[in-house]
Tab-separated table of C-alpha atoms and ligand atoms in Angstrom:
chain	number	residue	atom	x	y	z
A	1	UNK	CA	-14.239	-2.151	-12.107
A	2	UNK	CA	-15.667	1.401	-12.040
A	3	UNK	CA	-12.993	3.251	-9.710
A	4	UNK	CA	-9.929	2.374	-8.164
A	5	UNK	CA	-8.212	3.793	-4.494
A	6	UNK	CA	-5.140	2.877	-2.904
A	7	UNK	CA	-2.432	4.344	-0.819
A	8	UNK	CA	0.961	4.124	0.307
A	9	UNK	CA	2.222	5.385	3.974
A	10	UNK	CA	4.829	7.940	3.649
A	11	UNK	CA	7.094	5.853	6.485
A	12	UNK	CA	10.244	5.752	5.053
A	13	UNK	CA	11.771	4.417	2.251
A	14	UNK	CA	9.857	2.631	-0.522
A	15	UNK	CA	10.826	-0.800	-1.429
A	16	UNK	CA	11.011	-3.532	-3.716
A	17	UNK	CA	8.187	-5.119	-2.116
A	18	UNK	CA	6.049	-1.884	-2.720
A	19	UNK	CA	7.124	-1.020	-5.935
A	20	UNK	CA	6.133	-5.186	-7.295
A	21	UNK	CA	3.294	-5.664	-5.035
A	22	UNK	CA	1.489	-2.416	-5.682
A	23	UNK	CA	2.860	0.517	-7.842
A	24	UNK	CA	3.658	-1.818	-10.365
A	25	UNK	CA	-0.324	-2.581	-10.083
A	26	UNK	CA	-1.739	0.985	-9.541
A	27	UNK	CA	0.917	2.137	-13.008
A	28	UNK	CA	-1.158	-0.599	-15.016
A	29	UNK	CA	-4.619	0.197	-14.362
A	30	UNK	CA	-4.382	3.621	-14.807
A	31	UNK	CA	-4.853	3.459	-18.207
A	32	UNK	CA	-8.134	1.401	-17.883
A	33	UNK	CA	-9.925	2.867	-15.166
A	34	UNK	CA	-10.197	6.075	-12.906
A	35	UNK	CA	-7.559	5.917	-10.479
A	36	UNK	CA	-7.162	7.730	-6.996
A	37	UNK	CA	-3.731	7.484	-5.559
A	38	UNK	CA	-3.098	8.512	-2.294
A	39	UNK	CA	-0.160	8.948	-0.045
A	40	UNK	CA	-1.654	8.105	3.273
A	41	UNK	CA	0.135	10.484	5.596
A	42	UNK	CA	-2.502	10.408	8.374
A	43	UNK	CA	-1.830	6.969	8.705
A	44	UNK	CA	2.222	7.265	8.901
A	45	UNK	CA	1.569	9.418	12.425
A	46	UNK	CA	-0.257	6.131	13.713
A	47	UNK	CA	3.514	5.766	14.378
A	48	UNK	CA	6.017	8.588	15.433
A	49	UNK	CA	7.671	10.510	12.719
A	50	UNK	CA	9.642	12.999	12.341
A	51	UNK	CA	7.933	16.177	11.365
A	52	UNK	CA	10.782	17.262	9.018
A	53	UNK	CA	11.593	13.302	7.767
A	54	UNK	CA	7.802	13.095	6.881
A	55	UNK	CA	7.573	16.144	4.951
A	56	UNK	CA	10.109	14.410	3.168
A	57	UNK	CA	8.795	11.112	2.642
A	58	UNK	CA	5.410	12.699	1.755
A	59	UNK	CA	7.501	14.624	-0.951
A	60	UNK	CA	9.404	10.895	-2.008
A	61	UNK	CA	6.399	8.457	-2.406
A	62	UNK	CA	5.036	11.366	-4.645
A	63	UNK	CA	7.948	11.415	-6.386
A	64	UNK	CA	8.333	7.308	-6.305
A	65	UNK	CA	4.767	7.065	-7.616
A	66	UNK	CA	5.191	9.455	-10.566
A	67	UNK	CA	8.823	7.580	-11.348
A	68	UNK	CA	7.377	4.362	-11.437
A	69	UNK	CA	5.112	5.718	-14.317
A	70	UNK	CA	2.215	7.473	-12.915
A	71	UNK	CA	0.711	9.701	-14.535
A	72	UNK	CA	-1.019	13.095	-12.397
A	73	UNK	CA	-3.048	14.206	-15.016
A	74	UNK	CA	-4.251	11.398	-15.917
A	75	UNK	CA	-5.095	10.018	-12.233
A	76	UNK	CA	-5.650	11.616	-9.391
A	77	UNK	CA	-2.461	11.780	-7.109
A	78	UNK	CA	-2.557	13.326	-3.413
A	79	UNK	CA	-1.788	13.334	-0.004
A	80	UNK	CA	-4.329	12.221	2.099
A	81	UNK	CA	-4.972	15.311	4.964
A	82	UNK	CA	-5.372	17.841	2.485
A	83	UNK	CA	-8.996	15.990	1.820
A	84	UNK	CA	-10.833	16.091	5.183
A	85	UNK	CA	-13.300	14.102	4.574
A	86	UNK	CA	-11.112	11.217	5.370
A	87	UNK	CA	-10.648	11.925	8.961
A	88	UNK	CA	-14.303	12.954	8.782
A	89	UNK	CA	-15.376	9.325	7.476
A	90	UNK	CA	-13.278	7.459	9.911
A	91	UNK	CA	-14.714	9.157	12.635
A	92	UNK	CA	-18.666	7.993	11.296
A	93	UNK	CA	-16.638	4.598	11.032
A	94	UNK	CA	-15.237	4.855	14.154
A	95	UNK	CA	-18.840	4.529	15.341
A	96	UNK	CA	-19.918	1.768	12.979
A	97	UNK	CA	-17.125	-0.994	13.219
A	98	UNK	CA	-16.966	-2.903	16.207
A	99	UNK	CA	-14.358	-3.447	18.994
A	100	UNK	CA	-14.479	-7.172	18.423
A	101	UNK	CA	-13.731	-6.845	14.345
A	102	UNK	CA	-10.759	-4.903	15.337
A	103	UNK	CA	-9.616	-7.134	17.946
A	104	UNK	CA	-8.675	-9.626	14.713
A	105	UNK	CA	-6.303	-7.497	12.760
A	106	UNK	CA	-3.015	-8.803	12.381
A	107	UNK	CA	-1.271	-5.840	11.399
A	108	UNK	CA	-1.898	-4.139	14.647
A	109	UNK	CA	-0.709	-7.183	16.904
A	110	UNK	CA	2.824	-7.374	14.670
A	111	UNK	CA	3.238	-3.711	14.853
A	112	UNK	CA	1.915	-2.566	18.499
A	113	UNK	CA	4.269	-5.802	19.235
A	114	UNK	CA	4.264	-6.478	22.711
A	115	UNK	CA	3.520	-3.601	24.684
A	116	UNK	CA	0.205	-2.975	23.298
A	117	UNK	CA	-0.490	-0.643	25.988
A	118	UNK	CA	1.605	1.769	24.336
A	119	UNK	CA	0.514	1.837	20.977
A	120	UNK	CA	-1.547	4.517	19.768
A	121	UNK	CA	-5.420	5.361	19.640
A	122	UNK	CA	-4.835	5.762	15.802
A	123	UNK	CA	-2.882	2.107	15.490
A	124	UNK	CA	-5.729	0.282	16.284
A	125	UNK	CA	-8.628	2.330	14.440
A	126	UNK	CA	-6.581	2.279	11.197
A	127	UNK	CA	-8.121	-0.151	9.341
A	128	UNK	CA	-11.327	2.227	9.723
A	129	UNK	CA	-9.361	5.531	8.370
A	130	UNK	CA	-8.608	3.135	5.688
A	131	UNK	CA	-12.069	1.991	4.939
A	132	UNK	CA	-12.498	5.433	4.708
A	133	UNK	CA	-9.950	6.260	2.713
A	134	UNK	CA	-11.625	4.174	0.100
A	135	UNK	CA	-15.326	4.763	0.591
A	136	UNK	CA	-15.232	8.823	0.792
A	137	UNK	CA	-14.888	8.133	-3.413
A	138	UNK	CA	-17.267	4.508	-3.002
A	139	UNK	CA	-14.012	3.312	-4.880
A	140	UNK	CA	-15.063	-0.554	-6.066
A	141	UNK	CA	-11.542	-1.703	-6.951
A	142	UNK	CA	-8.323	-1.505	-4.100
A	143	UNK	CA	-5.074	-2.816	-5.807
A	144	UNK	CA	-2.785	-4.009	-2.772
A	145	UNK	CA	-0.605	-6.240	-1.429
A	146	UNK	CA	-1.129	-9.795	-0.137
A	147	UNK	CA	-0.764	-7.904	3.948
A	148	UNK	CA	-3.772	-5.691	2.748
A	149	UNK	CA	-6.589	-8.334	2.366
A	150	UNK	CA	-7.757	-8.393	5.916
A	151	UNK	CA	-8.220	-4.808	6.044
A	152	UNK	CA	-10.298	-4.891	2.973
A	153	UNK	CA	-12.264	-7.272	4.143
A	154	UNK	CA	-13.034	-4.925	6.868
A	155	UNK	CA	-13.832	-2.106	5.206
A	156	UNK	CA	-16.875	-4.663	3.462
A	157	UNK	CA	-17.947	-5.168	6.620
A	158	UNK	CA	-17.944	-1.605	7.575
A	159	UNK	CA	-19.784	-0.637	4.243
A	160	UNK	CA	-22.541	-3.550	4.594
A	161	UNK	CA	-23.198	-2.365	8.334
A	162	UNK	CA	-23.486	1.305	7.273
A	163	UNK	CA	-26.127	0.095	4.462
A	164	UNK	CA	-27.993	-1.941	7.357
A	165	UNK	CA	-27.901	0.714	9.820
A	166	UNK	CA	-29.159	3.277	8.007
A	167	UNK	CA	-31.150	0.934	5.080
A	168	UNK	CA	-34.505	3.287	5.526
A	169	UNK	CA	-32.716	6.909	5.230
A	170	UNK	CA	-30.202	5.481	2.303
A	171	UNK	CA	-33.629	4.100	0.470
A	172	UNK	CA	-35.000	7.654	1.511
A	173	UNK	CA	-32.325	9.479	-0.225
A	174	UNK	CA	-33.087	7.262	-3.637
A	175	UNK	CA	-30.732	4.415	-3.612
A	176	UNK	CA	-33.672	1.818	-4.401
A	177	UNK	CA	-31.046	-1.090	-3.975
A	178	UNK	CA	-30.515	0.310	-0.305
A	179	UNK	CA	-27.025	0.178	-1.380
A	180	UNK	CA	-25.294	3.744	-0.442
A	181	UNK	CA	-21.354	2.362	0.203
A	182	UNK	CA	-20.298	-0.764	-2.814
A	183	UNK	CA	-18.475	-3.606	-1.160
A	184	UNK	CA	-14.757	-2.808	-2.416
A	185	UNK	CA	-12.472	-5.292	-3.505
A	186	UNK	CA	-9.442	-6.267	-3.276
A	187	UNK	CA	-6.862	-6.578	-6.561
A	188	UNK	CA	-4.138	-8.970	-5.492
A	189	UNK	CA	-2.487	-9.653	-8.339
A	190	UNK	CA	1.010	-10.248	-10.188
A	191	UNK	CA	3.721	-12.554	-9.181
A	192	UNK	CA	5.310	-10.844	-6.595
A	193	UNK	CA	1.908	-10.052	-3.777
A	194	UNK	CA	4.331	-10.690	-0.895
A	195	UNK	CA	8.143	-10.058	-0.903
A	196	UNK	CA	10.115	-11.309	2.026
A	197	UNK	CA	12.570	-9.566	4.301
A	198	UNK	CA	16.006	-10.524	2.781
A	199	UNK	CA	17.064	-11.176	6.332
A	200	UNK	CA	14.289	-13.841	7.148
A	201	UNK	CA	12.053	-15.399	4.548
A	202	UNK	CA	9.144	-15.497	7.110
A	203	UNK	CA	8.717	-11.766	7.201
A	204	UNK	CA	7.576	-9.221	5.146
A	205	UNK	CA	9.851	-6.237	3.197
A	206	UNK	CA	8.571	-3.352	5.334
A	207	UNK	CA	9.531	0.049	5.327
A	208	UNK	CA	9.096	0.074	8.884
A	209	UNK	CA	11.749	-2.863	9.445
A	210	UNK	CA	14.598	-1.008	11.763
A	211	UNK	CA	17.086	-3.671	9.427
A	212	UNK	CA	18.383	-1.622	6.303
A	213	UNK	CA	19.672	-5.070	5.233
A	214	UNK	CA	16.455	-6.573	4.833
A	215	UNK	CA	14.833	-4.840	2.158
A	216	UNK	CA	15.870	-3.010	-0.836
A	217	UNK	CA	15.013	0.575	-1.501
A	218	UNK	CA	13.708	2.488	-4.854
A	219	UNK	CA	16.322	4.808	-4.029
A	220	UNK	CA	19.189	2.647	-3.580
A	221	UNK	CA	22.287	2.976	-5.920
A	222	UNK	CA	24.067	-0.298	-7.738
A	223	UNK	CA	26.329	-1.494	-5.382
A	224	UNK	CA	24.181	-0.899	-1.968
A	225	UNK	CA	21.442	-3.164	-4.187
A	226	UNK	CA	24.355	-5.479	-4.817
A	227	UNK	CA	25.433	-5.370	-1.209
A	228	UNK	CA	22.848	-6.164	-0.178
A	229	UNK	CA	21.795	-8.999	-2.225
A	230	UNK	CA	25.032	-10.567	-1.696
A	231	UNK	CA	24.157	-10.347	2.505
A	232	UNK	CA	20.206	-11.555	1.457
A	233	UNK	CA	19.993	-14.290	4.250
A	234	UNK	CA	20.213	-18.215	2.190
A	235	UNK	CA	20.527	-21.841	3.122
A	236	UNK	CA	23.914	-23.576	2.298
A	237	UNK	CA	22.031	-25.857	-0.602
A	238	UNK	CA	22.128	-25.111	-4.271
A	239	UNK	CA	19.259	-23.457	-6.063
A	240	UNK	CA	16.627	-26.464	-6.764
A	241	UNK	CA	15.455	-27.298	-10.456
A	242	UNK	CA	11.832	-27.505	-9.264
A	243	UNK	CA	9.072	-25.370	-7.149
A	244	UNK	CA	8.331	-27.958	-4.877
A	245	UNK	CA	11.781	-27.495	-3.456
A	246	UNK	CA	11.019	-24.317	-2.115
A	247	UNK	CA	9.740	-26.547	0.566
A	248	UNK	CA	10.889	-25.363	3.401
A	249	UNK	CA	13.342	-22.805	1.750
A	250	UNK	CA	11.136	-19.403	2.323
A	251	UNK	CA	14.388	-17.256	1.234
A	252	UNK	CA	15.165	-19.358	-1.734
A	253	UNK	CA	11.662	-18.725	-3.031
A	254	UNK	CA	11.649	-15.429	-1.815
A	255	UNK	CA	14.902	-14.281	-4.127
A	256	UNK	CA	13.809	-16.606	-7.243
A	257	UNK	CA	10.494	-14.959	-6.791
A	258	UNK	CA	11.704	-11.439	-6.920
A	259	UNK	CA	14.151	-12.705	-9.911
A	260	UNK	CA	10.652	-13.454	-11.939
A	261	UNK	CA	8.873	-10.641	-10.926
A	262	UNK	CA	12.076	-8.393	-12.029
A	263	UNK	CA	12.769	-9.583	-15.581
A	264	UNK	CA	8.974	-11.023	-16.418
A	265	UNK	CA	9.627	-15.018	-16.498
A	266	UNK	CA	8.153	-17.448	-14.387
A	267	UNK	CA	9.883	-18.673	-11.506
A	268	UNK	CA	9.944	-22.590	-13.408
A	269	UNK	CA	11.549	-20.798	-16.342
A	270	UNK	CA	13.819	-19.065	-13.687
A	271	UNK	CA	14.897	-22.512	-11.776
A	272	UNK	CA	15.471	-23.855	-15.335
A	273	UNK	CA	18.237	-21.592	-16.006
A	274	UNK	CA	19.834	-21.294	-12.206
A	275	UNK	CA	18.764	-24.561	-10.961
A	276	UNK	CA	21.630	-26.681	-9.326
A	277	UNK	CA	23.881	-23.528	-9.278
A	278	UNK	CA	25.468	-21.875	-6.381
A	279	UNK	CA	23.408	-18.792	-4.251
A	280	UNK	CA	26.542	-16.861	-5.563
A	281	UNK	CA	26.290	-16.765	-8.600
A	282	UNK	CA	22.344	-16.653	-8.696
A	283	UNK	CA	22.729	-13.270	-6.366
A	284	UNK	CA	25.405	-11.772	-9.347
A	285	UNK	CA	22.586	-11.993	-11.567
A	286	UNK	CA	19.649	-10.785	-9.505
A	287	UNK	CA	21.841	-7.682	-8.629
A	288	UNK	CA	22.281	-6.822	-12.244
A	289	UNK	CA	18.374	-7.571	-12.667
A	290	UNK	CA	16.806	-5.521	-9.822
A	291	UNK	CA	19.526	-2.468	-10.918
A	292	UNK	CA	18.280	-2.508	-14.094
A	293	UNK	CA	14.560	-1.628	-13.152
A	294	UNK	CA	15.596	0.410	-10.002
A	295	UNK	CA	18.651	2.595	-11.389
A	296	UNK	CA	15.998	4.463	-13.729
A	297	UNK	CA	13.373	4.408	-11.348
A	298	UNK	CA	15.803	5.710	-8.203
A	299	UNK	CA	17.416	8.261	-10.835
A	300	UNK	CA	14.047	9.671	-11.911
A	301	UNK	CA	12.757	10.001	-8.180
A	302	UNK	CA	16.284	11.756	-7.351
A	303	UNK	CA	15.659	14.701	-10.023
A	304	UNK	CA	11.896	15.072	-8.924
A	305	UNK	CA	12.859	15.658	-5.290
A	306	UNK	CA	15.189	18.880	-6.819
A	307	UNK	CA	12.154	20.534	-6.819
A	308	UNK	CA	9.828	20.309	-4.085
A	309	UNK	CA	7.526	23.043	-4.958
A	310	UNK	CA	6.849	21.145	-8.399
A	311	UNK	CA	5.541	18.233	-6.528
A	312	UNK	CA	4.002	20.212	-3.579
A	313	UNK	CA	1.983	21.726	-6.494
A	314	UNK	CA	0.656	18.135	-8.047
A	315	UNK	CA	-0.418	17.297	-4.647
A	316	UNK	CA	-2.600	20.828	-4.310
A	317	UNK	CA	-4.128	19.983	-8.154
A	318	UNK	CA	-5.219	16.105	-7.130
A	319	UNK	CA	-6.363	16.837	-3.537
A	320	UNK	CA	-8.797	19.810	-5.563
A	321	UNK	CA	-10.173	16.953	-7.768
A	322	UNK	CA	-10.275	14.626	-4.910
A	323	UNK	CA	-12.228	16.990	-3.004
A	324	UNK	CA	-14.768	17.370	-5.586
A	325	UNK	CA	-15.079	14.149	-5.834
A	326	UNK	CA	-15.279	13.372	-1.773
A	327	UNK	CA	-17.782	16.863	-0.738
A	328	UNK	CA	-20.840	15.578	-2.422
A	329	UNK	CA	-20.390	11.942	-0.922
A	330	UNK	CA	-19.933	13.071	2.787
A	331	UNK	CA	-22.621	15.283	2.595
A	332	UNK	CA	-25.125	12.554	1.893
A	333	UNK	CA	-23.379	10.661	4.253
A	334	UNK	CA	-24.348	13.628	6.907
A	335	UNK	CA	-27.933	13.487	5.765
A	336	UNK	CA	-28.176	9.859	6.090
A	337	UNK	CA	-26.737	9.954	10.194
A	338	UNK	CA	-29.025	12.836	10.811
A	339	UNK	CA	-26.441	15.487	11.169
A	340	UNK	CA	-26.889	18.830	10.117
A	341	UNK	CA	-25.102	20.899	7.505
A	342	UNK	CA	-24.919	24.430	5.765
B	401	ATP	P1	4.976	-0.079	6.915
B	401	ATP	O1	6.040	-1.002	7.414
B	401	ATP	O2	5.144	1.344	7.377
B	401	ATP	O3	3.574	-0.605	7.131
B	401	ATP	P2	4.909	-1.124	4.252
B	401	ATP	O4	6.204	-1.491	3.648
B	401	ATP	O5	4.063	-2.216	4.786
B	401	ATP	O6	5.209	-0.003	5.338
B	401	ATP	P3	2.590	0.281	3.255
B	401	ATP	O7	2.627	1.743	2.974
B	401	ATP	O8	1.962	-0.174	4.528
B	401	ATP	O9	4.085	-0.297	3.161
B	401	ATP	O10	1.881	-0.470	2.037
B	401	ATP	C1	1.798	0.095	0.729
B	401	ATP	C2	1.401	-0.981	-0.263
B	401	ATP	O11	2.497	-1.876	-0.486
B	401	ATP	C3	0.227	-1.847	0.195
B	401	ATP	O12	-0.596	-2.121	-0.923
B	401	ATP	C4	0.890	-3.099	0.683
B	401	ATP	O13	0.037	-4.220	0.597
B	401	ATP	C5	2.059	-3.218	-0.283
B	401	ATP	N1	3.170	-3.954	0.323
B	401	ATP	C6	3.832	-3.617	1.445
B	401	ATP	N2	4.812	-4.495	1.710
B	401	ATP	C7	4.758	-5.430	0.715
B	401	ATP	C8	5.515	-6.614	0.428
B	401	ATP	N3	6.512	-6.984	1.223
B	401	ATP	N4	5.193	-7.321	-0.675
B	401	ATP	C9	4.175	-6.936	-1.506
B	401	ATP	N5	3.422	-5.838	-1.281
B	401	ATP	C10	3.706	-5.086	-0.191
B	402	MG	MG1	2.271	-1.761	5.835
């Protein structure tokens, strides 16, 4: 791995499912690699928000990320529309991935949801702004969730087609291996890569779910976490003894799996201590678990957000060195289209 990207939309709350599926990821690496961290606000307004509420949430995942133990000066940590060349890639992009590729994304048929019509320009040309979002620093490495892999597998397609297009100018400009963009990859790891909604094991923990009950915030205090745990959506059998009787049981492997994730076992080692017992008393424990992990995390993200201008300012000092990073890229990729520049 040479350089790592990834983002988080500033849409709301983060969650549990966030926090194991990708913070947790992005706080590891950091001390391996070169890390970008982004909070992706220009993909949050695919969707209406709130001008005021996303000011705030841009303000929150910064906070969140640093919490959770990144580290600013070590990587770099922004928001994403204070680099332009973002937008400036996904437009190039825009032009290079095809209507058909798009047609396949999953993400935009769950979210535009039935009334497609309606959704926005920006829903469906997402996955571009994202391949962007990567490729403006030719990251190699994308930590992300399990929902993510789709959309990286676009973004190869976008880089491979943007090395074919333009395979004479890029070997022009002295990339002998006529390889200008890498192919990036995706990093799905740890033990928790998809976290369920706690009110149906089929669906994902989103912060975009309009049920508060179904996922469990960074920011929520001991008893809401306990609350609800306790209302976490179960079948009326007892825990089972073995995996294979998840079978069938998507929110019984769903809360054991979260249980692992949270306190480091495996989810075996987990059904060997819980298996045969009641949801009840499982829950009791998972509360005390998941409060352990998220009190300190929720507390620390409460005293950053006391001072705004603080974290307003670590934004300003990673989108500089993002910049820097970003110019020299986009200008070659100018050169390459044929477009002229100062
Ligand atoms: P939204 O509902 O607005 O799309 P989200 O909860 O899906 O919000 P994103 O900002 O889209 O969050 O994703 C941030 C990161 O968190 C991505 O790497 C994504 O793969 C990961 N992620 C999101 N939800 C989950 C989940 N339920 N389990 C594991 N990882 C997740
Ligand atoms: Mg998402």
């Amino acid at each position: 791995m040479n350089r790592i990207f990834s983002g988080i939309q500033p849409t709301g709350n983060l969650h549990l499912g966030n926090y194991l599926g990708a913070i947790r990821n992005f706080v590891r690496l950091q001390d391996d690699y070169d890390c970008i961290y982004c909070v992706v606000d220009l993909h949050a307004i695919t969707v209406w928000q709130d001008p005021d509420e996303l000011r705030t949430s841009i303000r929150q995942v910064t906070a969140a990320y640093i919490a959770a133990g990144l580290n600013p000066k070590k990587s770099i940590l922004f928001n994403q529309s204070q680099v332009p060349e973002h937008a400036e890639l996904a437009w190039v992009f825009n032009c290079v991935a095809r209507l058909g590729w798009l047609n396949r994304m999953t993400q935009f048929k769950e979210k535009a949801g039935k009334d497609r019509e309606n959704a926005s320009v920006g829903l469906y040309a997402y996955p571009n702004l994202m391949a962007a979002d990567i490729l403006a620093y030719r990251a190699t490495h994308v930590p992300v969730g399990e929902d993510q892999k789709q959309h990286l597998e676009l973004s190869r397609d976008i880089a491979q087609k943007f090395n074919n297009d333009f395979a004479p100018q890029i070997t022009a400009k002295g990339y002998a291996d006529g390889i200008f963009f890498p192919q990036p990859e995706p990093v799905i790891t740890g033990p928790a890569t998809r976290v369920m909604s706690l009110r149906d094991g089929t669906k994902k923990m989103s912060k975009s779910d309009p049920s508060e009950l179904s996922r469990i915030n960074l920011t929520d205090d001991a008893d809401v976490v306990a609350k609800k745990i306790q209302k976490a959506r179960t079948d009326p059998e007892p825990i089972p003894s073995e995996t294979k009787g998840f079978e069938g049981r998507p929110e019984a492997e769903n809360l054991v799996g979260i249980f692992a994730a949270l306190s480091g076992k495996s989810a075996e080692d987990v059904l060997g201590e819980y298996g045969g017992q009641q949801f009840s008393t499982f829950k009791k424990a998972l509360a005390e678990v998941a409060t352990e992990t998220l009190g300190r995390i929720g507390g620390d993200v409460k005293r950053l957000m006391d001072d705004p201008e603080h974290i307003d300012k670590i934004l300003a000092d990673g989108a500089g060195r993002a910049r820097a990073i970003a110019t020299p890229i986009m200008d070659e990729v100018k050169d390459i289209v044929g477009l002229i520049r100062r």
